[in-house]
PDB file of C-alpha atoms in Angstrom:
ATOM      1  CA  LYS B   1     -57.623  38.134 -77.506  1.00  0.00           C
ATOM      2  CA  VAL B   2     -58.508  39.447 -74.044  1.00  0.00           C
ATOM      3  CA  PHE B   3     -59.032  43.142 -73.301  1.00  0.00           C
ATOM      4  CA  LEU B   4     -58.932  44.064 -69.620  1.00  0.00           C
ATOM      5  CA  GLU B   5     -60.932  47.179 -68.836  1.00  0.00           C
ATOM      6  CA  SER B   6     -60.502  49.002 -65.521  1.00  0.00           C
ATOM      7  CA  VAL B   7     -62.544  52.166 -66.150  1.00  0.00           C
ATOM      8  CA  SER B   8     -66.263  52.827 -65.854  1.00  0.00           C
ATOM      9  CA  GLY B   9     -68.700  51.771 -68.548  1.00  0.00           C
ATOM     10  CA  GLY B  10     -70.254  55.213 -68.135  1.00  0.00           C
ATOM     11  CA  LEU B  11     -67.398  56.854 -70.048  1.00  0.00           C
ATOM     12  CA  ASP B  12     -67.278  57.605 -73.765  1.00  0.00           C
ATOM     13  CA  ILE B  13     -65.542  55.064 -76.000  1.00  0.00           C
ATOM     14  CA  ALA B  14     -62.546  57.369 -76.525  1.00  0.00           C
ATOM     15  CA  GLU B  15     -62.001  57.454 -72.748  1.00  0.00           C
ATOM     16  CA  ARG B  16     -61.904  53.661 -72.440  1.00  0.00           C
ATOM     17  CA  PRO B  17     -58.385  52.473 -73.452  1.00  0.00           C
ATOM     18  CA  ALA B  18     -59.306  48.779 -73.569  1.00  0.00           C
ATOM     19  CA  MET B  19     -62.329  49.500 -75.783  1.00  0.00           C
ATOM     20  CA  MET B  20     -60.213  51.557 -78.164  1.00  0.00           C
ATOM     21  CA  GLU B  21     -57.669  48.720 -78.264  1.00  0.00           C
ATOM     22  CA  LEU B  22     -60.492  46.295 -79.125  1.00  0.00           C
ATOM     23  CA  LEU B  23     -61.713  48.483 -82.005  1.00  0.00           C
ATOM     24  CA  ARG B  24     -58.164  48.857 -83.366  1.00  0.00           C
ATOM     25  CA  HIS B  25     -57.749  45.093 -83.098  1.00  0.00           C
ATOM     26  CA  LEU B  26     -60.884  44.560 -85.204  1.00  0.00           C
ATOM     27  CA  ASP B  27     -59.838  47.247 -87.702  1.00  0.00           C
ATOM     28  CA  SER B  28     -56.507  45.513 -88.290  1.00  0.00           C
ATOM     29  CA  ARG B  29     -58.315  42.303 -89.276  1.00  0.00           C
ATOM     30  CA  LYS B  30     -61.110  43.631 -91.479  1.00  0.00           C
ATOM     31  CA  THR B  31     -59.288  42.688 -94.691  1.00  0.00           C
ATOM     32  CA  PHE B  32     -59.444  39.001 -93.751  1.00  0.00           C
ATOM     33  CA  GLY B  33     -63.255  39.040 -94.077  1.00  0.00           C
ATOM     34  CA  ASN B  34     -63.676  37.338 -90.705  1.00  0.00           C
ATOM     35  CA  ARG B  35     -66.684  37.705 -88.412  1.00  0.00           C
ATOM     36  CA  TYR B  36     -65.994  38.164 -84.713  1.00  0.00           C
ATOM     37  CA  VAL B  37     -67.869  37.707 -81.469  1.00  0.00           C
ATOM     38  CA  VAL B  38     -66.994  40.073 -78.629  1.00  0.00           C
ATOM     39  CA  ILE B  39     -67.836  38.512 -75.263  1.00  0.00           C
ATOM     40  CA  PHE B  40     -68.453  40.646 -72.185  1.00  0.00           C
ATOM     41  CA  ASP B  41     -68.508  39.011 -68.768  1.00  0.00           C
ATOM     42  CA  ASP B  42     -71.499  41.166 -67.769  1.00  0.00           C
ATOM     43  CA  ASN B  43     -73.981  43.180 -69.831  1.00  0.00           C
ATOM     44  CA  LYS B  44     -73.442  46.153 -67.480  1.00  0.00           C
ATOM     45  CA  ARG B  45     -69.763  46.232 -68.452  1.00  0.00           C
ATOM     46  CA  PHE B  46     -70.693  46.982 -72.059  1.00  0.00           C
ATOM     47  CA  ALA B  47     -71.842  50.563 -71.438  1.00  0.00           C
ATOM     48  CA  ARG B  48     -73.755  52.135 -68.554  1.00  0.00           C
ATOM     49  CA  GLN B  49     -75.335  54.923 -70.548  1.00  0.00           C
ATOM     50  CA  THR B  50     -77.956  54.315 -73.240  1.00  0.00           C
ATOM     51  CA  GLU B  51     -76.475  56.732 -75.786  1.00  0.00           C
ATOM     52  CA  LEU B  52     -72.989  55.263 -75.374  1.00  0.00           C
ATOM     53  CA  HIS B  53     -74.416  51.734 -75.517  1.00  0.00           C
ATOM     54  CA  LEU B  54     -75.981  52.382 -78.915  1.00  0.00           C
ATOM     55  CA  LYS B  55     -72.861  54.164 -80.171  1.00  0.00           C
ATOM     56  CA  LEU B  56     -70.599  51.252 -79.183  1.00  0.00           C
ATOM     57  CA  ARG B  57     -72.976  48.735 -80.753  1.00  0.00           C
ATOM     58  CA  ARG B  58     -72.811  50.662 -84.042  1.00  0.00           C
ATOM     59  CA  GLU B  59     -69.012  50.761 -83.903  1.00  0.00           C
ATOM     60  CA  LEU B  60     -68.838  46.992 -83.420  1.00  0.00           C
ATOM     61  CA  GLU B  61     -71.491  46.235 -86.054  1.00  0.00           C
ATOM     62  CA  MET B  62     -69.569  48.353 -88.594  1.00  0.00           C
ATOM     63  CA  ARG B  63     -66.624  46.032 -87.973  1.00  0.00           C
ATOM     64  CA  GLY B  64     -68.689  42.879 -88.382  1.00  0.00           C
ATOM     65  CA  ALA B  65     -68.570  41.968 -84.694  1.00  0.00           C
ATOM     66  CA  ARG B  66     -71.461  40.511 -82.693  1.00  0.00           C
ATOM     67  CA  VAL B  67     -71.834  41.119 -78.944  1.00  0.00           C
ATOM     68  CA  GLU B  68     -72.548  38.360 -76.432  1.00  0.00           C
ATOM     69  CA  TYR B  69     -72.693  38.381 -72.637  1.00  0.00           C
ATOM     70  CA  LEU B  70     -71.762  35.566 -70.289  1.00  0.00           C
ATOM     71  CA  ASN B  71     -74.538  36.449 -67.844  1.00  0.00           C
ATOM     72  CA  PHE B  72     -77.371  37.139 -70.284  1.00  0.00           C
ATOM     73  CA  MET B  73     -78.400  35.750 -73.666  1.00  0.00           C
ATOM     74  CA  ILE B  74     -79.566  38.298 -76.265  1.00  0.00           C
ATOM     75  CA  GLU B  75     -81.287  36.993 -79.374  1.00  0.00           C
ATOM     76  CA  ASP B  76     -80.076  38.255 -82.733  1.00  0.00           C
ATOM     77  CA  SER B  77     -83.470  39.744 -83.591  1.00  0.00           C
ATOM     78  CA  PRO B  78     -85.360  43.061 -83.398  1.00  0.00           C
ATOM     79  CA  GLU B  79     -86.813  41.884 -80.074  1.00  0.00           C
ATOM     80  CA  GLY B  80     -83.353  41.044 -78.778  1.00  0.00           C
ATOM     81  CA  THR B  81     -82.056  44.481 -79.775  1.00  0.00           C
ATOM     82  CA  PHE B  82     -84.996  46.092 -77.966  1.00  0.00           C
ATOM     83  CA  ILE B  83     -84.320  44.099 -74.775  1.00  0.00           C
ATOM     84  CA  ASP B  84     -80.616  44.960 -74.960  1.00  0.00           C
ATOM     85  CA  THR B  85     -81.443  48.676 -75.258  1.00  0.00           C
ATOM     86  CA  MET B  86     -83.829  48.457 -72.284  1.00  0.00           C
ATOM     87  CA  LEU B  87     -81.113  46.789 -70.206  1.00  0.00           C
ATOM     88  CA  ALA B  88     -78.751  49.617 -71.124  1.00  0.00           C
ATOM     89  CA  ALA B  89     -81.346  52.166 -69.969  1.00  0.00           C
ATOM     90  CA  GLN B  90     -81.753  50.232 -66.699  1.00  0.00           C
ATOM     91  CA  ALA B  91     -77.974  50.216 -66.164  1.00  0.00           C
ATOM     92  CA  GLN B  92     -77.879  53.993 -66.735  1.00  0.00           C
ATOM     93  CA  LEU B  93     -80.708  54.490 -64.233  1.00  0.00           C
ATOM     94  CA  GLU B  94     -78.879  52.423 -61.611  1.00  0.00           C
ATOM     95  CA  ARG B  95     -75.630  54.328 -62.203  1.00  0.00           C
ATOM     96  CA  GLU B  96     -77.350  57.700 -61.857  1.00  0.00           C
ATOM     97  CA  GLN B  97     -79.249  56.599 -58.740  1.00  0.00           C
ATOM     98  CA  ILE B  98     -76.027  55.406 -57.098  1.00  0.00           C
ATOM     99  CA  GLY B  99     -74.373  58.700 -58.035  1.00  0.00           C
ATOM    100  CA  ARG B 100     -77.242  60.674 -56.506  1.00  0.00           C
ATOM    101  CA  GLN B 101     -77.119  58.644 -53.285  1.00  0.00           C
ATOM    102  CA  THR B 102     -73.341  59.107 -53.042  1.00  0.00           C
ATOM    103  CA  LYS B 103     -73.682  62.879 -53.462  1.00  0.00           C
ATOM    104  CA  GLN B 104     -76.442  63.026 -50.856  1.00  0.00           C
ATOM    105  CA  LYS B 105     -74.320  61.104 -48.339  1.00  0.00           C
ATOM    106  CA  THR B 106     -71.275  63.258 -49.076  1.00  0.00           C
ATOM    107  CA  ARG B 107     -73.214  66.487 -48.607  1.00  0.00           C
ATOM    108  CA  ALA B 108     -74.840  65.204 -45.404  1.00  0.00           C
ATOM    109  CA  ARG B 109     -71.454  64.384 -43.840  1.00  0.00           C
ATOM    110  CA  LEU B 110     -70.050  67.762 -44.862  1.00  0.00           C
ATOM    111  CA  GLU B 111     -73.041  69.489 -43.272  1.00  0.00           C
ATOM    112  CA  ARG B 112     -72.356  67.571 -40.045  1.00  0.00           C
ATOM    113  CA  GLY B 113     -68.739  68.743 -40.029  1.00  0.00           C
ATOM    114  CA  TYR B 114     -66.923  65.694 -41.429  1.00  0.00           C
ATOM    115  CA  TRP B 115     -64.467  66.129 -44.294  1.00  0.00           C
ATOM    116  CA  THR B 116     -65.115  63.490 -46.968  1.00  0.00           C
ATOM    117  CA  PHE B 117     -62.505  64.131 -49.643  1.00  0.00           C
ATOM    118  CA  ARG B 118     -58.771  63.459 -49.829  1.00  0.00           C
ATOM    119  CA  ALA B 119     -57.045  63.967 -46.490  1.00  0.00           C
ATOM    120  CA  PRO B 120     -54.744  67.011 -46.516  1.00  0.00           C
ATOM    121  CA  VAL B 121     -51.072  66.549 -45.681  1.00  0.00           C
ATOM    122  CA  GLY B 122     -50.772  66.266 -41.897  1.00  0.00           C
ATOM    123  CA  TYR B 123     -53.999  64.307 -41.500  1.00  0.00           C
ATOM    124  CA  LYS B 124     -55.131  60.783 -42.244  1.00  0.00           C
ATOM    125  CA  TYR B 125     -58.470  58.991 -42.029  1.00  0.00           C
ATOM    126  CA  ALA B 126     -59.442  56.755 -39.111  1.00  0.00           C
ATOM    127  CA  SER B 127     -62.691  55.146 -37.997  1.00  0.00           C
ATOM    128  CA  SER B 128     -65.015  57.507 -36.151  1.00  0.00           C
ATOM    129  CA  LYS B 129     -66.978  56.533 -33.044  1.00  0.00           C
ATOM    130  CA  GLN B 130     -69.991  58.134 -34.730  1.00  0.00           C
ATOM    131  CA  GLY B 131     -69.579  55.890 -37.771  1.00  0.00           C
ATOM    132  CA  GLY B 132     -67.675  56.363 -41.004  1.00  0.00           C
ATOM    133  CA  LYS B 133     -64.226  57.942 -41.199  1.00  0.00           C
ATOM    134  CA  GLU B 134     -62.833  61.174 -39.799  1.00  0.00           C
ATOM    135  CA  LEU B 135     -59.571  63.114 -40.027  1.00  0.00           C
ATOM    136  CA  VAL B 136     -56.968  62.511 -37.318  1.00  0.00           C
ATOM    137  CA  ILE B 137     -53.469  63.838 -36.691  1.00  0.00           C
ATOM    138  CA  ASP B 138     -50.724  62.221 -38.795  1.00  0.00           C
ATOM    139  CA  GLN B 139     -47.317  62.810 -37.237  1.00  0.00           C
ATOM    140  CA  PRO B 140     -44.616  63.779 -38.095  1.00  0.00           C
ATOM    141  CA  LEU B 141     -46.332  65.511 -41.029  1.00  0.00           C
ATOM    142  CA  THR B 142     -48.705  67.418 -38.745  1.00  0.00           C
ATOM    143  CA  GLY B 143     -45.812  69.062 -36.939  1.00  0.00           C
ATOM    144  CA  ILE B 144     -44.130  70.021 -40.213  1.00  0.00           C
ATOM    145  CA  VAL B 145     -47.301  71.653 -41.590  1.00  0.00           C
ATOM    146  CA  LYS B 146     -47.946  73.456 -38.287  1.00  0.00           C
ATOM    147  CA  GLU B 147     -44.393  74.855 -38.259  1.00  0.00           C
ATOM    148  CA  ALA B 148     -44.717  76.006 -41.886  1.00  0.00           C
ATOM    149  CA  LEU B 149     -48.058  77.772 -41.354  1.00  0.00           C
ATOM    150  CA  GLU B 150     -47.164  79.399 -38.043  1.00  0.00           C
ATOM    151  CA  GLY B 151     -43.749  80.345 -39.421  1.00  0.00           C
ATOM    152  CA  PHE B 152     -45.374  82.271 -42.248  1.00  0.00           C
ATOM    153  CA  ALA B 153     -47.932  83.895 -39.907  1.00  0.00           C
ATOM    154  CA  SER B 154     -45.205  85.040 -37.488  1.00  0.00           C
ATOM    155  CA  GLY B 155     -42.894  86.386 -40.179  1.00  0.00           C
ATOM    156  CA  ARG B 156     -40.230  83.718 -39.745  1.00  0.00           C
ATOM    157  CA  PHE B 157     -40.865  82.898 -43.409  1.00  0.00           C
ATOM    158  CA  ALA B 158     -41.265  86.191 -45.250  1.00  0.00           C
ATOM    159  CA  THR B 159     -42.625  84.705 -48.493  1.00  0.00           C
ATOM    160  CA  GLN B 160     -44.372  81.597 -49.730  1.00  0.00           C
ATOM    161  CA  ALA B 161     -41.146  80.756 -51.577  1.00  0.00           C
ATOM    162  CA  GLU B 162     -39.426  80.427 -48.190  1.00  0.00           C
ATOM    163  CA  VAL B 163     -42.210  78.163 -46.983  1.00  0.00           C
ATOM    164  CA  LYS B 164     -41.712  76.095 -50.139  1.00  0.00           C
ATOM    165  CA  ARG B 165     -37.976  75.708 -49.456  1.00  0.00           C
ATOM    166  CA  PHE B 166     -38.680  74.772 -45.816  1.00  0.00           C
ATOM    167  CA  LEU B 167     -41.082  72.008 -46.862  1.00  0.00           C
ATOM    168  CA  GLU B 168     -38.725  70.746 -49.570  1.00  0.00           C
ATOM    169  CA  ASN B 169     -36.023  70.333 -46.920  1.00  0.00           C
ATOM    170  CA  GLN B 170     -38.270  68.076 -44.800  1.00  0.00           C
ATOM    171  CA  PRO B 171     -37.567  64.446 -45.783  1.00  0.00           C
ATOM    172  CA  HIS B 172     -40.983  63.229 -44.549  1.00  0.00           C
ATOM    173  CA  TYR B 173     -42.997  65.832 -46.461  1.00  0.00           C
ATOM    174  CA  PRO B 174     -44.417  64.434 -49.768  1.00  0.00           C
ATOM    175  CA  LYS B 175     -43.015  66.137 -52.858  1.00  0.00           C
ATOM    176  CA  ASP B 176     -44.784  66.869 -56.149  1.00  0.00           C
ATOM    177  CA  LEU B 177     -41.888  66.449 -58.537  1.00  0.00           C
ATOM    178  CA  PRO B 178     -39.291  63.690 -59.103  1.00  0.00           C
ATOM    179  CA  ASN B 179     -36.474  66.121 -58.288  1.00  0.00           C
ATOM    180  CA  GLY B 180     -37.777  66.559 -54.740  1.00  0.00           C
ATOM    181  CA  GLU B 181     -39.360  69.976 -55.285  1.00  0.00           C
ATOM    182  CA  LEU B 182     -42.894  71.258 -54.709  1.00  0.00           C
ATOM    183  CA  ARG B 183     -45.031  73.192 -57.133  1.00  0.00           C
ATOM    184  CA  SER B 184     -45.693  76.758 -56.010  1.00  0.00           C
ATOM    185  CA  GLU B 185     -49.447  76.225 -56.303  1.00  0.00           C
ATOM    186  CA  SER B 186     -49.201  73.292 -53.873  1.00  0.00           C
ATOM    187  CA  VAL B 187     -47.844  75.642 -51.200  1.00  0.00           C
ATOM    188  CA  ALA B 188     -50.533  78.239 -51.983  1.00  0.00           C
ATOM    189  CA  ARG B 189     -53.260  75.589 -51.596  1.00  0.00           C
ATOM    190  CA  LEU B 190     -51.744  74.418 -48.320  1.00  0.00           C
ATOM    191  CA  MET B 191     -51.933  77.931 -46.884  1.00  0.00           C
ATOM    192  CA  ARG B 192     -55.594  78.384 -47.857  1.00  0.00           C
ATOM    193  CA  LYS B 193     -56.948  75.243 -46.188  1.00  0.00           C
ATOM    194  CA  VAL B 194     -59.209  76.107 -43.247  1.00  0.00           C
ATOM    195  CA  LEU B 195     -59.116  72.398 -42.410  1.00  0.00           C
ATOM    196  CA  TYR B 196     -55.883  73.082 -40.518  1.00  0.00           C
ATOM    197  CA  ALA B 197     -57.805  75.400 -38.189  1.00  0.00           C
ATOM    198  CA  GLY B 198     -60.411  72.724 -37.449  1.00  0.00           C
ATOM    199  CA  TYR B 199     -62.997  74.128 -39.867  1.00  0.00           C
ATOM    200  CA  LEU B 200     -64.274  73.020 -43.246  1.00  0.00           C
ATOM    201  CA  GLU B 201     -65.959  74.580 -46.254  1.00  0.00           C
ATOM    202  CA  ALA B 202     -66.942  73.333 -49.705  1.00  0.00           C
ATOM    203  CA  PRO B 203     -68.388  76.126 -51.897  1.00  0.00           C
ATOM    204  CA  GLU B 204     -68.936  73.789 -54.846  1.00  0.00           C
ATOM    205  CA  TRP B 205     -71.241  71.746 -52.577  1.00  0.00           C
ATOM    206  CA  LYS B 206     -72.855  74.916 -51.157  1.00  0.00           C
ATOM    207  CA  ILE B 207     -71.327  74.150 -47.757  1.00  0.00           C
ATOM    208  CA  ALA B 208     -70.427  77.365 -45.919  1.00  0.00           C
ATOM    209  CA  ARG B 209     -67.536  77.503 -43.464  1.00  0.00           C
ATOM    210  CA  ARG B 210     -68.314  75.676 -40.234  1.00  0.00           C
ATOM    211  CA  LYS B 211     -66.597  74.046 -37.272  1.00  0.00           C
ATOM    212  CA  ALA B 212     -65.460  70.551 -38.126  1.00  0.00           C
ATOM    213  CA  HIS B 213     -65.146  67.477 -35.913  1.00  0.00           C
ATOM    214  CA  HIS B 214     -61.446  66.953 -36.486  1.00  0.00           C
ATOM    215  CA  GLU B 215     -58.740  68.584 -34.345  1.00  0.00           C
ATOM    216  CA  GLY B 216     -57.230  71.791 -35.724  1.00  0.00           C
ATOM    217  CA  ILE B 217     -53.467  72.339 -35.588  1.00  0.00           C
ATOM    218  CA  ILE B 218     -53.474  76.158 -35.829  1.00  0.00           C
ATOM    219  CA  SER B 219     -55.883  78.871 -34.716  1.00  0.00           C
ATOM    220  CA  LEU B 220     -58.384  80.279 -37.195  1.00  0.00           C
ATOM    221  CA  GLU B 221     -56.865  83.753 -36.676  1.00  0.00           C
TER     222      GLU B 221
END
């Protein structure tokens, strides 16, 4: 049987649906007294964290299953187990180094005034002349968002509920719910985004408010 996994090997077993399916598959056949070999296409797909690697090995061994990799041969010996554990530690180191580099690059772009996360409604990402991606206007959504925000600021919409109804009546505006409605918190988040004024901030990254490179659609005031 083939188990197709699409999530990271850095997650716990319970968070890996294909791995849980594999364990259930082995559990359902324990009474037959069979021995199984579980083949992974790459040793780094087994688990990318040493603790989880050892935990998964124990779970498979308890079910009488032996692990093999297509890209690396591990001997069934104490030395082979040691090498396998060292490879797991190396995979964890690589994963954590990549994560650190990604965070450093993300923070550096934020500090330079480039938004790096999901584009807010009314913007989309395009290639920047300075390299990487940057936010650009995305019509007709930009016009809809601008009208909603300025309408609330001017008093045309007296409450956020009125802004919500206005956006729900716009066929191009993306809706949260299957019935074509928006969640109230979605409107509240929309009205708090300084990105629409051409600024950015990311407190969780210790990035204070600053002028961004993208074009604002409303004034900061």
